[in-house]
Short mmCIF file of N, CA and C in Angstrom, two decimals:
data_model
loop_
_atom_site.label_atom_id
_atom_site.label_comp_id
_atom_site.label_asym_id
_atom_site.label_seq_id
_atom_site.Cartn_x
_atom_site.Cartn_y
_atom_site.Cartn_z
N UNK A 865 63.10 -39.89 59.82
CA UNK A 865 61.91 -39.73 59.00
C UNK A 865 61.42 -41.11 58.61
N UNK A 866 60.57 -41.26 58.69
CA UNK A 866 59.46 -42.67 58.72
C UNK A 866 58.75 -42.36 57.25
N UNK A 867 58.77 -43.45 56.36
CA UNK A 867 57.96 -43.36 54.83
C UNK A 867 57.17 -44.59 54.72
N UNK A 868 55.63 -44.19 54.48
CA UNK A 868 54.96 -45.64 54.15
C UNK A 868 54.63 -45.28 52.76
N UNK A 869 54.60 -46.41 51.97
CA UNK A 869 54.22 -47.14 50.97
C UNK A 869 54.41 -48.30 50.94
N UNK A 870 53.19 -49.31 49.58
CA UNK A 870 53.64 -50.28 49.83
C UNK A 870 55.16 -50.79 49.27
N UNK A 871 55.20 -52.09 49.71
CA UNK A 871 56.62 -52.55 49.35
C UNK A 871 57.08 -53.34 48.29
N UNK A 872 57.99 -53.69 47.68
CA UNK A 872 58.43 -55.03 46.19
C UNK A 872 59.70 -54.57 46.26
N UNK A 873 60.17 -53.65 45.98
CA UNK A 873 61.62 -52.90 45.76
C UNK A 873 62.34 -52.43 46.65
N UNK A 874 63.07 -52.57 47.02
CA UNK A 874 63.49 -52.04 48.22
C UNK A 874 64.46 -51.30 47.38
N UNK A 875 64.78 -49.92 48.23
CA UNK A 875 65.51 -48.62 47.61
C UNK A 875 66.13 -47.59 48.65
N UNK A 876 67.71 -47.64 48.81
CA UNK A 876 68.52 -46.95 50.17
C UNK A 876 68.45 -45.59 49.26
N UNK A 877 67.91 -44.74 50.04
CA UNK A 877 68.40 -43.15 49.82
C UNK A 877 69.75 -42.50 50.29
N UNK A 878 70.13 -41.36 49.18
CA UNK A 878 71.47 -40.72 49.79
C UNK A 878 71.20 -40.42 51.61
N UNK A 879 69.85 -40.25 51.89
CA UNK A 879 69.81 -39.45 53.31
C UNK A 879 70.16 -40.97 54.08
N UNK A 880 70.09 -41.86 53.50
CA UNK A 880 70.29 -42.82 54.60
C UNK A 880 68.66 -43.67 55.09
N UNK A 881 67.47 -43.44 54.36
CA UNK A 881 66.50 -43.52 54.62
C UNK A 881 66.20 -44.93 53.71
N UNK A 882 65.28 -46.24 54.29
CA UNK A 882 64.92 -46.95 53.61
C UNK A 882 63.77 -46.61 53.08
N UNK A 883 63.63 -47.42 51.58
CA UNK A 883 62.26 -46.70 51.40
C UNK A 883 61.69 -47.99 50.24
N UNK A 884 60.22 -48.62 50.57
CA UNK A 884 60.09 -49.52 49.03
C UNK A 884 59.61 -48.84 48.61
N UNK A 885 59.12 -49.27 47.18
CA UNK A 885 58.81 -48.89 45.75
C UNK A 885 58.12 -49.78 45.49
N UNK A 886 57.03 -49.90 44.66
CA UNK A 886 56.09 -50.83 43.84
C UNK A 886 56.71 -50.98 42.78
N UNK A 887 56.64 -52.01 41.89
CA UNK A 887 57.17 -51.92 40.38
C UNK A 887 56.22 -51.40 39.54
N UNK A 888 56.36 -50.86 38.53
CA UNK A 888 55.48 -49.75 37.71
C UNK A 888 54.22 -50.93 37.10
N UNK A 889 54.36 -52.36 36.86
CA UNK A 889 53.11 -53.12 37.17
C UNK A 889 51.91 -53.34 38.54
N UNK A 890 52.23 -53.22 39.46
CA UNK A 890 51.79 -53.22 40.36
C UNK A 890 52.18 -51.70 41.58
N UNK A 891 51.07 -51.09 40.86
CA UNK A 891 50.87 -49.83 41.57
C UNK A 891 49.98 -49.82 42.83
N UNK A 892 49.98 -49.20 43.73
CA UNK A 892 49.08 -49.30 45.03
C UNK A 892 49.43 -48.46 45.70
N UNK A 893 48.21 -48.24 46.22
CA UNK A 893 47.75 -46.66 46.98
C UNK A 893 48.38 -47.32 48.51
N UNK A 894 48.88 -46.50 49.07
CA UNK A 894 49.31 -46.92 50.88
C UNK A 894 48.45 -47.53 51.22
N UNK A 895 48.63 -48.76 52.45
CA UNK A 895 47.54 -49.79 52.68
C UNK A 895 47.33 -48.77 53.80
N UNK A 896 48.07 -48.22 54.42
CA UNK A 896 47.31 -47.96 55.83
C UNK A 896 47.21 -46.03 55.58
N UNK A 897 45.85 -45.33 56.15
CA UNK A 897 46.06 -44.16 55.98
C UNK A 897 45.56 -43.22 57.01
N UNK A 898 46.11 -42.90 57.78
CA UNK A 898 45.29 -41.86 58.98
C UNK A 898 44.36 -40.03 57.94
N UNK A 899 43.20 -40.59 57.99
CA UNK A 899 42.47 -39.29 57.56
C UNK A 899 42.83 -38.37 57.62
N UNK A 900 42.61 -38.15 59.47
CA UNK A 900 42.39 -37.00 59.99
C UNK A 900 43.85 -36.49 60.16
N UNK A 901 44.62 -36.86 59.87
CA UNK A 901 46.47 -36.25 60.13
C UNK A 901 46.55 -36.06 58.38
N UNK A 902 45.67 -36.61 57.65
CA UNK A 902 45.92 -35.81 56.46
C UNK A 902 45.01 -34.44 55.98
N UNK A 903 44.50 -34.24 56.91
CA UNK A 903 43.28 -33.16 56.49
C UNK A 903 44.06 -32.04 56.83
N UNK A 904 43.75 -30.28 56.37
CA UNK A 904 44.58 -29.44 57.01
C UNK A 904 45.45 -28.93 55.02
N UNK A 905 46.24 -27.74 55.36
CA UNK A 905 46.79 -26.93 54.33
C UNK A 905 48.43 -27.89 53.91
N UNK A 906 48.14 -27.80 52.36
CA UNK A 906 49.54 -28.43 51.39
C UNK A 906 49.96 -27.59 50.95
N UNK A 907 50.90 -27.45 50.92
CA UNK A 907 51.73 -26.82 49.73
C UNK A 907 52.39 -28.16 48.49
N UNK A 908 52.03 -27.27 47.28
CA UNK A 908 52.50 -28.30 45.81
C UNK A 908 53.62 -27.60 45.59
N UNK A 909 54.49 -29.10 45.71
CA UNK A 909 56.34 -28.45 45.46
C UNK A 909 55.96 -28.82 44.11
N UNK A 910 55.44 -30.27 43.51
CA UNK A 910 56.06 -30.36 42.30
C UNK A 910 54.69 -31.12 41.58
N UNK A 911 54.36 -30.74 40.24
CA UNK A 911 53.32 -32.12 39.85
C UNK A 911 53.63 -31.98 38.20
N UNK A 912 53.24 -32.96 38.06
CA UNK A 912 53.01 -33.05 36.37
C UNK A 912 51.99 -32.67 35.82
N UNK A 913 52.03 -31.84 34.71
CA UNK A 913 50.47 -30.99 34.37
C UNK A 913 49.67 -31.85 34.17
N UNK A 914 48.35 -30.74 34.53
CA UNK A 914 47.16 -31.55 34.78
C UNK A 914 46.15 -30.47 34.00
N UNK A 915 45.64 -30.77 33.69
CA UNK A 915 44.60 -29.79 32.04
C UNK A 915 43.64 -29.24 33.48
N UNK A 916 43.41 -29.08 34.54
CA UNK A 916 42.82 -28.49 35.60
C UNK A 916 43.86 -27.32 36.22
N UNK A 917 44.90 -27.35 36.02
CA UNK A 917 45.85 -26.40 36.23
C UNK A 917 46.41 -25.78 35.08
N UNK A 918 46.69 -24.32 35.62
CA UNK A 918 47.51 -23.58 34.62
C UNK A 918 49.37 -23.45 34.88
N UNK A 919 49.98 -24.05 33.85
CA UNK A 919 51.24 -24.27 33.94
C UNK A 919 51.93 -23.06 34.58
N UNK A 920 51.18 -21.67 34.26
CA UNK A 920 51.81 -20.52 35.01
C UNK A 920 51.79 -20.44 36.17
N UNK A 921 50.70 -21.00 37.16
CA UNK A 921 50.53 -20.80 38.23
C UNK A 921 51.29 -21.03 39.44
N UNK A 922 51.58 -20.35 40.69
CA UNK A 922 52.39 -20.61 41.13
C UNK A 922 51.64 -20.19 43.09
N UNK A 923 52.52 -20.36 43.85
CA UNK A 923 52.37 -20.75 45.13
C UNK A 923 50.93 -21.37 45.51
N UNK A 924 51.08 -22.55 45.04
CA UNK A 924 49.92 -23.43 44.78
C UNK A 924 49.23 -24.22 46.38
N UNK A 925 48.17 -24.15 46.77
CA UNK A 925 47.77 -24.22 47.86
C UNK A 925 46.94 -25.41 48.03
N UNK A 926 46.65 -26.53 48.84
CA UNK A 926 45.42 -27.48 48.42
C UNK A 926 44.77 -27.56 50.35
N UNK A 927 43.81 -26.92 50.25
CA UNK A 927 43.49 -27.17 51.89
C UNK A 927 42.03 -28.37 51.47
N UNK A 928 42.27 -29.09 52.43
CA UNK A 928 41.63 -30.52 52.82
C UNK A 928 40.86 -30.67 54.06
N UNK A 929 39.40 -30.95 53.63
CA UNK A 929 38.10 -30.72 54.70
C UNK A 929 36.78 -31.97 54.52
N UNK A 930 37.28 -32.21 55.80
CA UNK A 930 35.88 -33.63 55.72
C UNK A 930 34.89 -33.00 55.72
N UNK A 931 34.19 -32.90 54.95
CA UNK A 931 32.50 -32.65 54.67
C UNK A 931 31.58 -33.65 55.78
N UNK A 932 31.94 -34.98 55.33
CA UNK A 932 30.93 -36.36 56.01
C UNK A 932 32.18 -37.07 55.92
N UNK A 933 31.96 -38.10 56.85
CA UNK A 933 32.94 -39.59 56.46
C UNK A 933 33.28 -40.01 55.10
N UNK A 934 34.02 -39.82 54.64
CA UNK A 934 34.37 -40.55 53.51
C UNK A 934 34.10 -39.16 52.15
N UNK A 935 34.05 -37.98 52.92
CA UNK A 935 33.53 -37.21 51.82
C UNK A 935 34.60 -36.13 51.81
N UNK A 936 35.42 -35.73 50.68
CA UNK A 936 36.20 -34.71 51.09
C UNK A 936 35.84 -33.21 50.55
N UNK A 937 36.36 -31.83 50.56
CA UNK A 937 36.36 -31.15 49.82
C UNK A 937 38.31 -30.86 49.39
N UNK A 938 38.00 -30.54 48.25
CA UNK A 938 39.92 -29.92 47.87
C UNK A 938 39.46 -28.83 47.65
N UNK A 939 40.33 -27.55 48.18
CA UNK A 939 40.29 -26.45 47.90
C UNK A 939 41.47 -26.13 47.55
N UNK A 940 41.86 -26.04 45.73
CA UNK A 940 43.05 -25.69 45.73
C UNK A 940 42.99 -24.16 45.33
N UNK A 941 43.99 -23.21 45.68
CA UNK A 941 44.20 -22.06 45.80
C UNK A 941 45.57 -21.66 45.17
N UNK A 942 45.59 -20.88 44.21
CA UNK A 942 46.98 -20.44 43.11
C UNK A 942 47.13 -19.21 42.95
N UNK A 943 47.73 -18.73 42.97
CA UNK A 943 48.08 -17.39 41.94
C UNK A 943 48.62 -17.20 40.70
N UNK A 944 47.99 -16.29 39.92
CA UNK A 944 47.84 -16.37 38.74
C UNK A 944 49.33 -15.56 37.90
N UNK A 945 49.79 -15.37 36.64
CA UNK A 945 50.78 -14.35 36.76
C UNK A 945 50.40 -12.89 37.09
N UNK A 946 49.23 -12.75 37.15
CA UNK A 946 48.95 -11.41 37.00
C UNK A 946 48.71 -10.73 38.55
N UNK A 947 49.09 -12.14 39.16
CA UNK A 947 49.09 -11.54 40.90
C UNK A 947 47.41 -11.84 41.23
N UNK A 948 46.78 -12.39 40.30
CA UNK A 948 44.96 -12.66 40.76
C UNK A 948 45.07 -14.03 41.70
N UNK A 949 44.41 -14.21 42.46
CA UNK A 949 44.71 -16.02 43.88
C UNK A 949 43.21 -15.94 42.23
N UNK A 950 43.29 -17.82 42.31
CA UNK A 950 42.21 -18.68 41.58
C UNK A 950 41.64 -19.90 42.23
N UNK A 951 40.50 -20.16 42.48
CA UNK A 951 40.71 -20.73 43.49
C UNK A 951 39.37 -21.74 43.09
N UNK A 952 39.69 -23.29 43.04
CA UNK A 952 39.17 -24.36 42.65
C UNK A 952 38.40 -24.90 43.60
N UNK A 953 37.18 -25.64 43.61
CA UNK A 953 36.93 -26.35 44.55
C UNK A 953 36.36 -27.73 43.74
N UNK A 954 37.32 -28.84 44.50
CA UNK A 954 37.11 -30.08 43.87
C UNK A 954 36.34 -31.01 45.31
N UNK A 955 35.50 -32.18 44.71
CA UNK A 955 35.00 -33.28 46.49
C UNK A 955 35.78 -34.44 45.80
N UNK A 956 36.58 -35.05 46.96
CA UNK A 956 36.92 -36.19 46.92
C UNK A 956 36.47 -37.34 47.43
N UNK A 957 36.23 -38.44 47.13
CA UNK A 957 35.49 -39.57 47.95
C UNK A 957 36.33 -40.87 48.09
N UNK A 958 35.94 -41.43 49.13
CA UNK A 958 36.99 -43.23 49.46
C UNK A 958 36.29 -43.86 48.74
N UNK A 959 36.95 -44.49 47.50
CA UNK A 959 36.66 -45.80 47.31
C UNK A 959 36.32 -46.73 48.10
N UNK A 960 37.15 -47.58 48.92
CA UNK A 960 36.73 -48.74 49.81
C UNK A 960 37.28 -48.32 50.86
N UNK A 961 37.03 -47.17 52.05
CA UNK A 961 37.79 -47.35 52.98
C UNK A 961 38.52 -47.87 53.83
N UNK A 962 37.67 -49.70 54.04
CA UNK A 962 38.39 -50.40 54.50
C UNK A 962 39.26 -51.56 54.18
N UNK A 963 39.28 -51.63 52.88
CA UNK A 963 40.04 -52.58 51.85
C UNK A 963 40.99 -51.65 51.23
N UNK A 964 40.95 -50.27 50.84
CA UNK A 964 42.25 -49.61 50.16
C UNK A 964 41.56 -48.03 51.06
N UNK A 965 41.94 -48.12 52.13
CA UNK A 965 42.60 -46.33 52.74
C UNK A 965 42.83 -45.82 51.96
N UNK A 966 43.75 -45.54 50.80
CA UNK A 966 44.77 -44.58 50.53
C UNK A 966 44.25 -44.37 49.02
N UNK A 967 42.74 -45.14 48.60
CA UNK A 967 42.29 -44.75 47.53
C UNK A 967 41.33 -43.72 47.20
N UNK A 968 40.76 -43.17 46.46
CA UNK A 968 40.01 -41.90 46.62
C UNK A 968 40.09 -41.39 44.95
N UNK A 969 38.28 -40.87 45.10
CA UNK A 969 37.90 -40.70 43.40
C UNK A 969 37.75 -39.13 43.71
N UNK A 970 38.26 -38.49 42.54
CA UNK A 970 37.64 -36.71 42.77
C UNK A 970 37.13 -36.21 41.38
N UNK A 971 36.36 -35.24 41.97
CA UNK A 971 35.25 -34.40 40.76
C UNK A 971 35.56 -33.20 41.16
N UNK A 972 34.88 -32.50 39.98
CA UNK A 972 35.16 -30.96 39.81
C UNK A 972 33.61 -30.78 39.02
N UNK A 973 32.59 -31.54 39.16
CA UNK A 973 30.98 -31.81 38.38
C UNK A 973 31.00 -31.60 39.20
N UNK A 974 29.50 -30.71 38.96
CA UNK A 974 28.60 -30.24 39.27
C UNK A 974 27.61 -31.52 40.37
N UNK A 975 27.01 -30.83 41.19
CA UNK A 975 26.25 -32.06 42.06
C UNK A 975 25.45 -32.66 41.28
N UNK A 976 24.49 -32.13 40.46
CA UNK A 976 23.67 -32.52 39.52
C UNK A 976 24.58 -34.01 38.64
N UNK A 977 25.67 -33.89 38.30
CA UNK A 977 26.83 -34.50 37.20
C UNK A 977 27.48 -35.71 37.80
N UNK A 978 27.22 -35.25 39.17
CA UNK A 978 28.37 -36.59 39.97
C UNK A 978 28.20 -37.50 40.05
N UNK A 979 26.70 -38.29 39.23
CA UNK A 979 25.88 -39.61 39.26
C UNK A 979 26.64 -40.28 37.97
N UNK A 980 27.13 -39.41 37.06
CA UNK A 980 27.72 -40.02 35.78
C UNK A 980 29.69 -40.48 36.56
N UNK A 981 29.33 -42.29 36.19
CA UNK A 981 30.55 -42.62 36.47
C UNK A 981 31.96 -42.01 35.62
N UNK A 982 31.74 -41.20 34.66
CA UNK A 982 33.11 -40.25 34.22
C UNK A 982 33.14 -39.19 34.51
N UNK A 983 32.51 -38.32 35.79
CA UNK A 983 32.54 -37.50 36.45
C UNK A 983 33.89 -37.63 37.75
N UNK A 984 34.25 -38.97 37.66
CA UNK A 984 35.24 -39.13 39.00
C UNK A 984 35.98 -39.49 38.20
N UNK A 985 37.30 -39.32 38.89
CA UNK A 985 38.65 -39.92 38.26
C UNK A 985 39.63 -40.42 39.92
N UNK A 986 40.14 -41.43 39.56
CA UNK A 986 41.14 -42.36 40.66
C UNK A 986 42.03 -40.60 41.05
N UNK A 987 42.30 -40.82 42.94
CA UNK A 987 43.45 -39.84 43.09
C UNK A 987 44.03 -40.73 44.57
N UNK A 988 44.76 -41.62 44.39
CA UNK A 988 45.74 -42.07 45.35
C UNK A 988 46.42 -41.46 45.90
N UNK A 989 46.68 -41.80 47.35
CA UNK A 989 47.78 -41.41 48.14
C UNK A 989 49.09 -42.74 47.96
N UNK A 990 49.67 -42.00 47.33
CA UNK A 990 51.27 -43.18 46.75
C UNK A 990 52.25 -42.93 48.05
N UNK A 991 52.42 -42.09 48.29
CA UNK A 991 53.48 -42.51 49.13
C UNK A 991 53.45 -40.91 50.66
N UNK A 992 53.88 -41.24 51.90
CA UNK A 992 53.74 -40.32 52.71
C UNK A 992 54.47 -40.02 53.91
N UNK A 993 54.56 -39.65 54.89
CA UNK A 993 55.87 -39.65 55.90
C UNK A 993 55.06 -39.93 56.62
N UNK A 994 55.28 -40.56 58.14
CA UNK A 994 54.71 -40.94 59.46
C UNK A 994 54.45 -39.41 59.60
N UNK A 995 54.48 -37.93 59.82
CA UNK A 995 54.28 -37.44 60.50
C UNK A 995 53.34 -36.39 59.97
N UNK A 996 53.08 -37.17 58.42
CA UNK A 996 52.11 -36.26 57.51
C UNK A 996 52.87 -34.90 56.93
N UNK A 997 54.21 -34.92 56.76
CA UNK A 997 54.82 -33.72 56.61
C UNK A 997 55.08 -33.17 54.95
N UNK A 998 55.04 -34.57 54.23
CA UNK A 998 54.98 -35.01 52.82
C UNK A 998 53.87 -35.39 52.45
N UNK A 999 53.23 -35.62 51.09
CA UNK A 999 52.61 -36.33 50.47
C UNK A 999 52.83 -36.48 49.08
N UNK A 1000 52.35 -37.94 48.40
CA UNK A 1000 52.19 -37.86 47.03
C UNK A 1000 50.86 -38.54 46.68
N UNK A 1001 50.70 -37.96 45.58
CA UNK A 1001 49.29 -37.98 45.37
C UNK A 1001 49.33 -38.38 43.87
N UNK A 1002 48.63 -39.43 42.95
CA UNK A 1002 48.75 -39.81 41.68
C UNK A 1002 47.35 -40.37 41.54
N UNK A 1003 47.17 -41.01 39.97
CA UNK A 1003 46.49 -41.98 39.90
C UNK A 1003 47.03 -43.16 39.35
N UNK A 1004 46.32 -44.11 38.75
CA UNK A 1004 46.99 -45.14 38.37
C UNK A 1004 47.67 -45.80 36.86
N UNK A 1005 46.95 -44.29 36.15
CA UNK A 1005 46.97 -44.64 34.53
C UNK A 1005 48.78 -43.66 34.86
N UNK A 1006 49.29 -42.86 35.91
CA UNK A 1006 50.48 -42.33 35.38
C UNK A 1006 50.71 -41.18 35.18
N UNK A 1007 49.25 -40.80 34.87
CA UNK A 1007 49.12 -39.19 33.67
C UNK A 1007 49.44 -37.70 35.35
N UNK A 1008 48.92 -38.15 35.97
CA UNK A 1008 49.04 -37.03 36.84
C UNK A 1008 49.76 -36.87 38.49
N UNK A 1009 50.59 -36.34 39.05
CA UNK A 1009 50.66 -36.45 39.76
C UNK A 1009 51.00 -35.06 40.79
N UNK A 1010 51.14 -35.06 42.17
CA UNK A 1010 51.15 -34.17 43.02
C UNK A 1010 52.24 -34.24 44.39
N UNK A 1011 53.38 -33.83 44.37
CA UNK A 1011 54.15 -33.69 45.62
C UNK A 1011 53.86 -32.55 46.29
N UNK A 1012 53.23 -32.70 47.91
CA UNK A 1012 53.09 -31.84 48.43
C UNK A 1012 53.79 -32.07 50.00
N UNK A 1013 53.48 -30.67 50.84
CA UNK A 1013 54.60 -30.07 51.62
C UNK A 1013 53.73 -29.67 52.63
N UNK A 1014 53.57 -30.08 53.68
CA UNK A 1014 53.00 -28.67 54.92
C UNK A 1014 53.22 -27.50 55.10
N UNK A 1015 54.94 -27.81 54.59
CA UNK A 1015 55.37 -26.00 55.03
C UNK A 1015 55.60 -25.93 53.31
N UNK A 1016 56.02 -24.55 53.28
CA UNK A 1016 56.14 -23.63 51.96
C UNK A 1016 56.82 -24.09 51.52
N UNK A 1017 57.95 -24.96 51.76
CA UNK A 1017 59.09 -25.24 51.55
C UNK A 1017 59.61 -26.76 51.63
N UNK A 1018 60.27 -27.38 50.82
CA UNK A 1018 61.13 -28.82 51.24
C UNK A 1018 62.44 -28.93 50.93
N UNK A 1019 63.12 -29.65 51.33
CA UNK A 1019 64.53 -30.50 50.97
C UNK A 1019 64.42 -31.20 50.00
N UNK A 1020 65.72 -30.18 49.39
CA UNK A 1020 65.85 -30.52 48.02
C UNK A 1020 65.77 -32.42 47.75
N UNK A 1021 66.48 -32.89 48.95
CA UNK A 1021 66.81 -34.19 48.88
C UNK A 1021 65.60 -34.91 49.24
N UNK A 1022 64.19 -34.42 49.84
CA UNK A 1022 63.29 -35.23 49.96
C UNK A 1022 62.55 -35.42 49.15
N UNK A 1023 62.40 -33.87 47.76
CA UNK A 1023 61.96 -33.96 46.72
C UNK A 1023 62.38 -35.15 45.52
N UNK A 1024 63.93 -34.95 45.64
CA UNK A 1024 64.69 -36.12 44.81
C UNK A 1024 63.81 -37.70 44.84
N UNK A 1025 63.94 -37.49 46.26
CA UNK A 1025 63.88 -38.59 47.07
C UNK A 1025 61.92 -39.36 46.71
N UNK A 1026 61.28 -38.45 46.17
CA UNK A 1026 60.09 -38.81 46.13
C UNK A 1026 60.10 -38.87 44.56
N UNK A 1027 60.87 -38.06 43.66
CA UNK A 1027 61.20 -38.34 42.49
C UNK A 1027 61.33 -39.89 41.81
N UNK A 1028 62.21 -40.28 42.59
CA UNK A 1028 62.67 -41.46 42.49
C UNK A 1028 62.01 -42.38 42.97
N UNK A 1029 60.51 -42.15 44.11
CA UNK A 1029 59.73 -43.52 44.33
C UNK A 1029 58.96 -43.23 42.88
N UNK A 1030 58.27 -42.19 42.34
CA UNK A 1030 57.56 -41.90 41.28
C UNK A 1030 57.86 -42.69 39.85
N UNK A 1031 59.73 -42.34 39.44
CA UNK A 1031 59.91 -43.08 38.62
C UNK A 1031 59.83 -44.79 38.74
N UNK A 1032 60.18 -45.38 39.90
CA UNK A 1032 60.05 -46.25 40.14
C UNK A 1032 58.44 -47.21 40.35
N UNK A 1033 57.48 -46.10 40.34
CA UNK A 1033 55.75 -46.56 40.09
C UNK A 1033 55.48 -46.77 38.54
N UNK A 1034 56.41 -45.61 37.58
CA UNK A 1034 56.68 -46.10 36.33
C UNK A 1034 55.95 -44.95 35.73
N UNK A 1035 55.89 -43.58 36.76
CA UNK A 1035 55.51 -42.08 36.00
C UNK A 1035 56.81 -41.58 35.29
N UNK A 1036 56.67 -40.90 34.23
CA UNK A 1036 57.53 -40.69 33.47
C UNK A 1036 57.79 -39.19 33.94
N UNK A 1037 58.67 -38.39 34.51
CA UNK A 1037 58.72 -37.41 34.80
C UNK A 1037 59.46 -36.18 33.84
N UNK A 1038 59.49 -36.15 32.43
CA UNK A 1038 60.04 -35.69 31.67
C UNK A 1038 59.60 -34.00 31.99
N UNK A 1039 58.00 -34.01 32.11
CA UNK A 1039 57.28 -33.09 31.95
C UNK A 1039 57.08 -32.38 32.97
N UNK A 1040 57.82 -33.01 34.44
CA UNK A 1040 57.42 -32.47 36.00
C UNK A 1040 57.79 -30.66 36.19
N UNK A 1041 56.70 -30.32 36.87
CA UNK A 1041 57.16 -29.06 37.09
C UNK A 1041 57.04 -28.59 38.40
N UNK A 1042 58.31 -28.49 38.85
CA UNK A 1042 58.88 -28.29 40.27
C UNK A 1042 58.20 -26.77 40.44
N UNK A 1043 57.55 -26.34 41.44
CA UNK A 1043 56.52 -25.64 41.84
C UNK A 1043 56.52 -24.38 42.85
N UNK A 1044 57.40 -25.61 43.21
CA UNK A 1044 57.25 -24.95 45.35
C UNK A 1044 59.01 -24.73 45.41
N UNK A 1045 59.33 -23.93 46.68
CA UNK A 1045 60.75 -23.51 47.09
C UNK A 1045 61.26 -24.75 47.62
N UNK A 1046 62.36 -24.73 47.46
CA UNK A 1046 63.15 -25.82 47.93
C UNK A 1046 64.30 -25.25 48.88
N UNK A 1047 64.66 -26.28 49.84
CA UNK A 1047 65.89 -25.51 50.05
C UNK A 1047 66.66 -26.92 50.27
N UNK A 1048 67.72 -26.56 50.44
CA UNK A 1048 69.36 -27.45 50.43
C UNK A 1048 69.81 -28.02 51.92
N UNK A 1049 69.58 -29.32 52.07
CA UNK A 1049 70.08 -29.68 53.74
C UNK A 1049 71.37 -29.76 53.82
N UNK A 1050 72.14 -29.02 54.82
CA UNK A 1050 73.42 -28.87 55.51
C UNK A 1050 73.41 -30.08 56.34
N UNK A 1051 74.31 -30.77 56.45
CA UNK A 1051 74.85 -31.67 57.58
C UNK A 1051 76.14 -30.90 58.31
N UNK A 1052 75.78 -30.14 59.51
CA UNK A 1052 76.42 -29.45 60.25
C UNK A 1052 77.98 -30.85 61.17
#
């Protein structure tokens, strides 16, 4: 398994995997980011609340769609306790595509609204696997963040494992709420 982010810290995982870390002063979105291998259905194993989500919610969905170059839509998709799907639609946009890839502002305003610069808020891609199989998703003040999954499901140890680049950006994870199924890797 292949992990980009950028680098300062260097950090050996139990799996045996190298991996850097930024120091929680110097945060940064991945320098390099393939779009189109990130576009397509997430599953949210784990995030820290976000006043746009309901803490009850559960098998949490985020499908990802280029509108235009540089223009995204988020469609996140939840179920409610009451068994109701809820279903959000946020646009995301690149900051500088070709100076920071991995940066990106999102709204939930109205088209009319999206001219007011506190209509967007920072949503980085922090950290990701070569094969697009992972993602993490934050901003830079700390307050929010997003581990997501292609499939329904991850290793327990890759979750850890992204835990620990998080604390190491200098998110405080007291409040994280693990989301998504996990399961347990066997070494046969």
């Amino acid at each position: 398994m292949n992990w980009s982010h950028p680098s300062s810290l260097p950090i050996t995982l139990t799996t045996g995997v190298a991996l850097s870390v930024s120091t929680p002063g110097v945060m940064k979105a991945v320098p390099q980011l393939d779009l189109a291998r990130m576009l397509g259905r997430w599953h949210e194993m784990a995030r820290l609340p976000s006043p746009q989500q309901n803490a009850t919610d559960r098998d949490i969905r985020l499908d990802l769609e280029e509108l235009e170059p540089g223009m995204l839509r988020m469609r996140r998709t939840s179920t409610e306790p009451n068994g109701n799907e809820r279903v959000d639609d946020l646009q995301a946009r690149r900051r500088f595509a070709m100076e920071e890839p991995g940066q990106f502002q999102r709204t939930a305003a109205p088209a009319w609204a999206q001219w007011l610069p506190s209509a967007w808020k920072d949503l980085w891609v922090l950290a990701n696997d070569a094969d697009f199989q992972w993602l993490m998703l934050g901003e830079p003040r700390r307050r929010e963040l997003w581990i997501l999954s292609r499939a329904p499901t991850m290793e327990r140890q890759v979750l850890e494992a992204l835990k620990s680049v998080a604390r190491g950006l200098g998110y405080d994870l007291a409040p994280l709420v693990v989301s998504g199924r996990l399961q347990t890797f066997h070494v046969l």
